C-alpha cells in the first residue's frame, strides 16, 4: 500500500512546490529567485526542492504552465457563468476577466513575470503562444455567437477582432502591473469596453 500511495504523494509534493515557487516569484521576481526562497515558501528543506526539481528552470516552467491553465480556466468560467445568458453580457464578463483588478494583481503579475522567459526559452515561448491562441479562440467564439444571433455587427472578421482585444488587454495589463499612474484598472476597463462597443456595434456592452 505504501508504494501504491507514493505517486499520489509525489504529485501532491510537486504541486506544493509549484505553488510555493509561484508565490516566491510573485514576491521576489525571477531574477532574484533562489532555491531557498522556494523551500521557505513550501516549508521544506532546499534538498527536498532539488530532489523533485534538480533544475530550477524545470520548476519555473511548471509554474508558468500552471499559471496559464489557471488563468484560462478563470476566463472560461467568467464567460460561461455570466449572470445574464446573452452574448453582450458574456462578452462583457470575458472582457472584465482579462485585465488586472489592481496594480498588485497576483495572477497577472505572475504571468507577466514568467512571460519574460519566452525570449530565452522555447518552453516558455510555447506557453505564451498557447495562451494567446486560446484567448483569441475564446474571444472569437464570443464574437461569432453575438454576430450569429444579431446582437453584434462586427467591424471585421471575428478572429481579427479577437486578436486585437487580446493584444489590447495585454498592453493595458502590463501598464497596470507596472504601476503606471496614468492608467488605473478602472480606466483601462472603460477603454477596452469602448473599443469592444465600437467593433461590435453593440451599445449594450
Short mmCIF file of C-alpha atoms in Angstrom, two decimals, residues 104-198:
data_model
loop_
_atom_site.label_atom_id
_atom_site.label_comp_id
_atom_site.label_asym_id
_atom_site.label_seq_id
_atom_site.Cartn_x
_atom_site.Cartn_y
_atom_site.Cartn_z
CA UNK A 104 -0.53 44.12 -7.38
CA UNK A 105 -2.81 41.58 -9.07
CA UNK A 106 -1.05 38.26 -8.23
CA UNK A 107 -2.24 36.29 -11.28
CA UNK A 108 -1.39 38.87 -13.93
CA UNK A 109 1.80 39.89 -12.16
CA UNK A 110 2.99 36.29 -12.14
CA UNK A 111 2.11 35.75 -15.80
CA UNK A 112 3.89 38.90 -16.94
CA UNK A 113 6.95 37.95 -14.90
CA UNK A 114 7.02 34.44 -16.40
CA UNK A 115 6.42 35.66 -19.95
CA UNK A 116 9.79 37.38 -19.72
CA UNK A 117 11.39 33.96 -20.10
CA UNK A 118 9.83 33.46 -23.54
CA UNK A 119 12.67 35.19 -25.36
CA UNK A 120 15.24 32.78 -23.91
CA UNK A 121 13.30 29.55 -23.51
CA UNK A 122 11.34 27.59 -26.14
CA UNK A 123 9.19 26.05 -23.41
CA UNK A 124 8.12 29.41 -22.04
CA UNK A 125 7.64 30.78 -25.56
CA UNK A 126 5.35 27.86 -26.36
CA UNK A 127 3.25 28.53 -23.26
CA UNK A 128 2.95 32.22 -24.05
CA UNK A 129 1.96 31.44 -27.65
CA UNK A 130 -0.58 28.86 -26.50
CA UNK A 131 -2.12 31.28 -24.01
CA UNK A 132 -2.54 33.93 -26.68
CA UNK A 133 -4.04 31.49 -29.19
CA UNK A 134 -6.53 30.11 -26.68
CA UNK A 135 -7.60 33.56 -25.54
CA UNK A 136 -8.11 34.53 -29.18
CA UNK A 137 -10.20 31.40 -29.70
CA UNK A 138 -12.36 32.26 -26.68
CA UNK A 139 -12.98 35.79 -27.95
CA UNK A 140 -13.61 34.53 -31.48
CA UNK A 141 -16.36 32.25 -30.20
CA UNK A 142 -17.92 35.06 -28.15
CA UNK A 143 -17.91 37.41 -31.13
CA UNK A 144 -19.23 34.82 -33.59
CA UNK A 145 -22.10 33.88 -31.28
CA UNK A 146 -23.01 37.55 -30.91
CA UNK A 147 -22.92 38.06 -34.67
CA UNK A 148 -24.91 34.91 -35.40
CA UNK A 149 -27.68 35.99 -33.03
CA UNK A 150 -27.82 39.51 -34.46
CA UNK A 151 -26.60 41.19 -31.27
CA UNK A 152 -23.25 42.22 -32.79
CA UNK A 153 -22.48 43.82 -36.13
CA UNK A 154 -18.79 43.09 -36.43
CA UNK A 155 -16.49 45.69 -37.97
CA UNK A 156 -14.07 42.98 -39.17
CA UNK A 157 -13.75 39.17 -39.10
CA UNK A 158 -14.24 37.82 -35.57
CA UNK A 159 -10.79 36.24 -35.49
CA UNK A 160 -9.11 39.55 -36.36
CA UNK A 161 -11.10 41.43 -33.74
CA UNK A 162 -10.25 38.76 -31.17
CA UNK A 163 -6.54 39.26 -31.83
CA UNK A 164 -6.96 42.98 -31.23
CA UNK A 165 -8.89 42.53 -27.98
CA UNK A 166 -6.29 40.18 -26.50
CA UNK A 167 -3.43 42.46 -27.54
CA UNK A 168 -5.26 45.45 -26.06
CA UNK A 169 -5.75 43.63 -22.77
CA UNK A 170 -2.11 42.60 -22.66
CA UNK A 171 -0.91 46.14 -23.32
CA UNK A 172 -3.14 47.77 -20.74
CA UNK A 173 -2.49 44.98 -18.26
CA UNK A 174 1.25 45.50 -18.48
CA UNK A 175 0.85 49.19 -17.70
CA UNK A 176 -1.38 48.39 -14.73
CA UNK A 177 1.01 45.92 -13.09
CA UNK A 178 3.88 48.27 -13.90
CA UNK A 179 2.11 50.88 -11.73
CA UNK A 180 1.50 53.42 -14.48
CA UNK A 181 -0.45 56.04 -12.51
CA UNK A 182 -1.95 57.38 -15.74
CA UNK A 183 -3.77 54.11 -16.43
CA UNK A 184 -5.73 52.80 -13.48
CA UNK A 185 -7.59 49.48 -13.78
CA UNK A 186 -10.99 51.20 -13.93
CA UNK A 187 -9.85 53.46 -16.78
CA UNK A 188 -8.37 50.55 -18.71
CA UNK A 189 -11.63 48.67 -18.31
CA UNK A 190 -13.56 51.63 -19.72
CA UNK A 191 -11.22 51.89 -22.70
CA UNK A 192 -11.43 48.19 -23.55
CA UNK A 193 -15.22 48.26 -23.30
CA UNK A 194 -15.38 51.35 -25.51
CA UNK A 195 -13.27 49.60 -28.12
CA UNK A 196 -15.44 46.50 -27.91
CA UNK A 197 -18.59 48.58 -28.40
CA UNK A 198 -17.08 50.22 -31.47
#
